Short mmCIF file of C-alpha atoms in Angstrom, two decimals:
data_model
loop_
_atom_site.label_atom_id
_atom_site.label_comp_id
_atom_site.label_asym_id
_atom_site.label_seq_id
_atom_site.Cartn_x
_atom_site.Cartn_y
_atom_site.Cartn_z
CA MET A 79 -27.51 -131.26 66.05
CA LYS A 80 -24.63 -129.23 67.50
CA ARG A 81 -24.00 -127.66 64.07
CA PHE A 82 -27.67 -126.79 63.75
CA VAL A 83 -27.78 -125.06 67.12
CA THR A 84 -24.68 -123.06 66.21
CA LEU A 85 -26.25 -121.93 62.93
CA VAL A 86 -29.47 -120.90 64.67
CA ALA A 87 -27.47 -118.94 67.22
CA VAL A 88 -25.59 -117.09 64.48
CA LEU A 89 -28.85 -116.32 62.71
CA ALA A 90 -30.42 -115.04 65.89
CA LEU A 91 -27.37 -112.89 66.58
CA ALA A 92 -27.84 -111.34 63.16
CA PHE A 93 -31.40 -110.47 64.19
CA VAL A 94 -30.09 -108.87 67.38
CA VAL A 95 -27.52 -106.78 65.53
CA ALA A 96 -30.08 -105.75 62.93
CA SER A 97 -32.61 -104.78 65.59
CA CYS A 98 -30.03 -102.57 67.28
CA GLY A 99 -28.82 -100.86 64.15
CA GLY A 100 -31.93 -100.63 62.02
CA GLU A 101 -32.47 -102.24 58.65
CA PRO A 102 -29.07 -103.35 57.25
CA GLN A 103 -28.11 -102.14 53.79
CA ARG A 104 -28.25 -104.88 51.17
CA VAL A 105 -24.87 -105.71 49.62
CA THR A 106 -24.92 -106.26 45.85
CA GLU A 107 -21.24 -107.04 45.26
CA LEU A 108 -18.82 -109.21 47.24
CA GLU A 109 -15.24 -107.98 46.98
CA THR A 110 -13.14 -109.40 49.82
CA LEU A 111 -12.67 -112.99 50.97
CA GLU A 112 -14.28 -112.05 54.30
CA GLN A 113 -17.37 -110.73 52.53
CA LYS A 114 -17.67 -113.85 50.38
CA ALA A 115 -17.21 -116.14 53.40
CA SER A 116 -19.82 -114.14 55.32
CA TYR A 117 -22.31 -114.45 52.48
CA ALA A 118 -21.64 -118.17 52.07
CA MET A 119 -22.24 -118.71 55.80
CA GLY A 120 -25.46 -116.71 55.59
CA GLN A 121 -26.68 -118.84 52.71
CA ASP A 122 -25.87 -121.97 54.67
CA ILE A 123 -27.78 -120.71 57.68
CA GLY A 124 -30.78 -119.73 55.56
CA ASN A 125 -30.92 -123.09 53.84
CA THR A 126 -30.68 -124.89 57.19
CA ILE A 127 -33.53 -122.92 58.73
CA LYS A 128 -35.61 -123.20 55.56
CA GLY A 129 -35.33 -126.99 55.70
CA MET A 130 -36.80 -127.22 59.20
CA PRO A 131 -40.49 -127.95 59.82
CA GLU A 132 -42.48 -124.74 60.12
CA GLY A 133 -42.91 -123.56 63.69
CA SER A 134 -40.03 -125.61 65.08
CA LEU A 135 -38.42 -122.57 66.70
CA GLU A 136 -39.63 -119.30 68.16
CA ILE A 137 -37.05 -116.83 66.93
CA ASP A 138 -37.99 -114.15 69.49
CA ILE A 139 -37.11 -116.54 72.32
CA VAL A 140 -33.88 -117.55 70.55
CA ILE A 141 -32.97 -113.87 70.45
CA GLN A 142 -33.82 -113.49 74.14
CA GLY A 143 -31.53 -116.40 74.98
CA ILE A 144 -28.63 -114.75 73.14
CA ARG A 145 -29.31 -111.38 74.76
CA ASP A 146 -29.44 -112.97 78.21
CA ALA A 147 -26.14 -114.74 77.59
CA LEU A 148 -24.43 -111.56 76.33
CA ALA A 149 -25.77 -109.58 79.31
CA ASP A 150 -24.89 -112.31 81.84
CA GLU A 151 -28.56 -112.53 82.88
CA GLU A 152 -29.69 -115.47 85.01
CA PRO A 153 -30.58 -118.22 82.49
CA LEU A 154 -34.09 -119.61 82.48
CA LEU A 155 -32.66 -123.14 82.09
CA ASP A 156 -29.83 -124.65 84.06
CA PRO A 157 -27.11 -126.62 82.18
CA GLN A 158 -28.73 -130.00 82.91
CA GLU A 159 -32.13 -128.81 81.67
CA THR A 160 -30.49 -127.33 78.57
CA MET A 161 -28.83 -130.62 77.70
CA GLN A 162 -32.04 -132.58 78.25
CA VAL A 163 -34.12 -130.15 76.18
CA MET A 164 -31.69 -130.20 73.28
CA GLN A 165 -31.58 -134.00 73.30
CA GLU A 166 -35.38 -134.17 73.20
CA PHE A 167 -35.56 -131.50 70.52
CA GLY A 168 -32.93 -133.27 68.43
CA ALA A 169 -34.86 -136.55 68.66
CA GLN A 170 -38.05 -134.74 67.67
CA MET A 171 -36.40 -133.16 64.63
CA GLN A 172 -34.90 -136.50 63.61
CA GLN A 173 -38.28 -138.20 63.81
CA ALA A 174 -39.89 -135.43 61.77
CA ALA A 175 -37.15 -135.73 59.13
CA GLU A 176 -37.58 -139.50 58.93
CA GLU A 177 -41.34 -139.18 58.53
CA GLU A 178 -40.89 -136.56 55.81
CA ARG A 179 -38.36 -138.74 54.01
CA ALA A 180 -40.64 -141.78 54.19
CA ALA A 181 -43.51 -139.77 52.71
CA ALA A 182 -41.25 -138.48 49.92
CA ALA A 183 -40.01 -142.01 49.18
CA GLU A 184 -43.57 -143.30 48.83
CA SER A 185 -44.63 -140.37 46.66
CA ASN A 186 -41.55 -140.64 44.42
CA LEU A 187 -42.03 -144.38 44.02
CA SER A 188 -45.61 -143.94 42.83
CA ALA A 189 -44.85 -141.00 40.50
CA GLY A 190 -41.74 -142.72 39.18
CA GLN A 191 -43.59 -145.90 38.31
CA THR A 192 -46.17 -143.89 36.40
CA TYR A 193 -43.37 -142.22 34.44
CA LEU A 194 -41.68 -145.55 33.70
CA ASP A 195 -44.95 -147.11 32.52
CA GLU A 196 -45.60 -144.22 30.15
CA ASN A 197 -42.03 -143.90 28.86
CA LYS A 198 -41.64 -147.57 27.91
CA THR A 199 -44.55 -147.27 25.45
CA LYS A 200 -42.82 -144.52 23.44
CA GLU A 201 -41.43 -145.36 20.02
CA GLY A 202 -37.76 -146.30 20.09
CA VAL A 203 -37.60 -147.04 23.82
CA ILE A 204 -36.11 -150.43 24.73
CA VAL A 205 -36.46 -152.03 28.17
CA THR A 206 -33.80 -154.44 29.42
CA GLU A 207 -34.34 -157.36 31.79
CA SER A 208 -33.21 -155.25 34.74
CA GLY A 209 -35.80 -152.57 33.99
CA LEU A 210 -33.38 -150.09 32.43
CA GLN A 211 -35.05 -148.08 29.67
CA TYR A 212 -32.96 -146.63 26.86
CA GLU A 213 -33.32 -144.88 23.54
CA VAL A 214 -30.65 -144.50 20.86
CA LEU A 215 -30.33 -140.82 19.98
CA ARG A 216 -27.23 -141.28 17.81
CA LYS A 217 -25.57 -144.55 16.81
CA GLY A 218 -21.78 -144.64 16.85
CA ASP A 219 -19.55 -147.15 15.08
CA GLY A 220 -16.75 -147.53 17.63
CA PRO A 221 -16.15 -150.41 20.07
CA LYS A 222 -18.25 -151.13 23.14
CA PRO A 223 -16.71 -150.92 26.62
CA GLY A 224 -16.56 -153.80 29.06
CA ALA A 225 -17.54 -153.83 32.72
CA ASP A 226 -13.98 -153.14 33.89
CA ASP A 227 -13.12 -150.43 31.37
CA ASN A 228 -12.57 -146.75 32.00
CA VAL A 229 -14.63 -144.43 29.83
CA THR A 230 -14.96 -140.74 29.03
CA VAL A 231 -18.45 -139.33 28.49
CA HIS A 232 -20.45 -136.18 28.22
CA TYR A 233 -23.74 -136.39 30.08
CA LYS A 234 -26.73 -134.53 31.44
CA GLY A 235 -28.70 -135.87 34.41
CA MET A 236 -32.34 -134.89 34.95
CA LEU A 237 -35.30 -135.57 37.20
CA THR A 238 -38.57 -136.64 35.60
CA ASP A 239 -39.83 -133.03 35.70
CA GLY A 240 -36.86 -131.96 33.56
CA THR A 241 -34.81 -130.41 36.36
CA VAL A 242 -31.09 -130.79 35.57
CA PHE A 243 -29.16 -131.92 38.64
CA ASN A 244 -25.78 -132.51 37.01
CA SER A 245 -24.22 -131.89 33.62
CA SER A 246 -20.70 -132.26 32.25
CA TYR A 247 -21.70 -129.80 29.51
CA ASP A 248 -22.30 -127.13 32.16
CA MET A 249 -18.95 -127.96 33.79
CA GLY A 250 -17.21 -127.46 30.46
CA GLU A 251 -15.42 -130.80 30.27
CA PRO A 252 -16.33 -134.49 29.93
CA ALA A 253 -16.20 -136.95 32.82
CA SER A 254 -13.90 -139.98 33.02
CA PHE A 255 -14.47 -142.92 35.37
CA PRO A 256 -14.26 -146.72 35.70
CA LEU A 257 -17.51 -148.50 34.89
CA ASN A 258 -17.17 -150.72 37.94
CA GLY A 259 -17.44 -147.65 40.17
CA VAL A 260 -20.75 -146.14 39.04
CA ILE A 261 -24.45 -146.75 39.74
CA PRO A 262 -25.91 -149.95 38.23
CA GLY A 263 -27.90 -148.20 35.51
CA TRP A 264 -24.80 -146.49 34.17
CA LYS A 265 -22.72 -149.62 34.34
CA GLU A 266 -25.29 -151.59 32.35
CA GLY A 267 -26.30 -148.82 29.98
CA ILE A 268 -22.89 -147.60 28.88
CA GLN A 269 -21.85 -151.15 28.01
CA LEU A 270 -24.65 -151.12 25.41
CA MET A 271 -23.09 -148.14 23.64
CA ASN A 272 -20.57 -147.95 20.84
CA VAL A 273 -18.02 -145.15 21.08
CA GLY A 274 -19.52 -142.16 19.28
CA SER A 275 -23.08 -143.01 20.39
CA LYS A 276 -25.52 -140.86 22.31
CA TYR A 277 -28.22 -142.61 24.35
CA ARG A 278 -31.04 -141.52 26.61
CA PHE A 279 -31.38 -143.67 29.72
CA VAL A 280 -34.26 -143.80 32.19
CA LEU A 281 -33.20 -145.45 35.45
CA PRO A 282 -35.64 -146.98 37.95
CA PRO A 283 -34.70 -146.22 41.57
CA GLU A 284 -33.06 -149.61 42.10
CA LEU A 285 -30.64 -148.87 39.24
CA ALA A 286 -29.94 -145.35 40.51
CA TYR A 287 -29.69 -144.25 44.16
CA GLY A 288 -32.65 -146.19 45.58
CA GLU A 289 -34.20 -145.27 48.91
CA ARG A 290 -31.16 -143.30 50.06
CA GLY A 291 -31.29 -140.68 47.30
CA ALA A 292 -28.26 -138.46 46.70
CA GLY A 293 -27.50 -134.88 47.68
CA GLN A 294 -30.11 -132.16 47.92
CA MET A 295 -31.83 -132.72 44.57
CA ILE A 296 -32.16 -136.49 44.17
CA GLY A 297 -34.78 -137.68 46.61
CA PRO A 298 -35.44 -141.23 47.83
CA ASN A 299 -36.79 -143.62 45.16
CA ALA A 300 -36.24 -141.05 42.41
CA VAL A 301 -36.38 -142.12 38.76
CA LEU A 302 -33.47 -140.50 36.90
CA ILE A 303 -32.95 -139.59 33.25
CA PHE A 304 -29.53 -139.33 31.63
CA GLU A 305 -28.45 -138.29 28.17
CA VAL A 306 -25.00 -139.78 27.64
CA GLU A 307 -22.43 -139.45 24.84
CA LEU A 308 -19.71 -142.11 24.90
CA LEU A 309 -16.56 -140.29 23.76
CA SER A 310 -13.87 -142.89 24.33
CA ILE A 311 -12.72 -146.04 26.07
CA ASP A 312 -9.60 -145.13 28.03
CA GLU A 313 -6.44 -147.03 28.86
#
């Protein structure tokens, strides 16, 4: 909550500066470290504000608060009231976020199950006892890894709408990791593969990130799709 308030204050200060100096000129190239850091902070602030429920703040009053502080005006709230208000506001925002997350989890669970039901009927798709769905895109002739092996793979991770959330191809190099340190769907699926194979996996939420989701793009109860090439089993 403290970080959020700081970001809002910085944003409001930008409004104050802009209102005093007219419309700021848009920068199209970032040359210095200070410019790049400034832009990165601005992006962070924008994304924070954008993620809040609409109408949560009245920016004009935020600006007035900053102006009053800079001008040493008598504050409209004393320190005790300020602390109490921010605690109540923080609790309100937390409740709103939890309600939004619960709604997303329910929606994702329903949409994901529909996708799983349709995908398992496609030709070539195999469903394991755990619910993992996979399709052999290319069959290799190398050995299969065990649960405690380290492997090197190329992969692309997607949501059910085709959005790519991670890709070793885009990063320009394969990924190496121990199988006992990855999500359950990967641990099970990659052990089905021979070195040289390429598989397509569809992971139910319980074999991926479940109700917690992961990062900004993988929501709660999200079904995930991975195309994986097993390049090697490592020492």
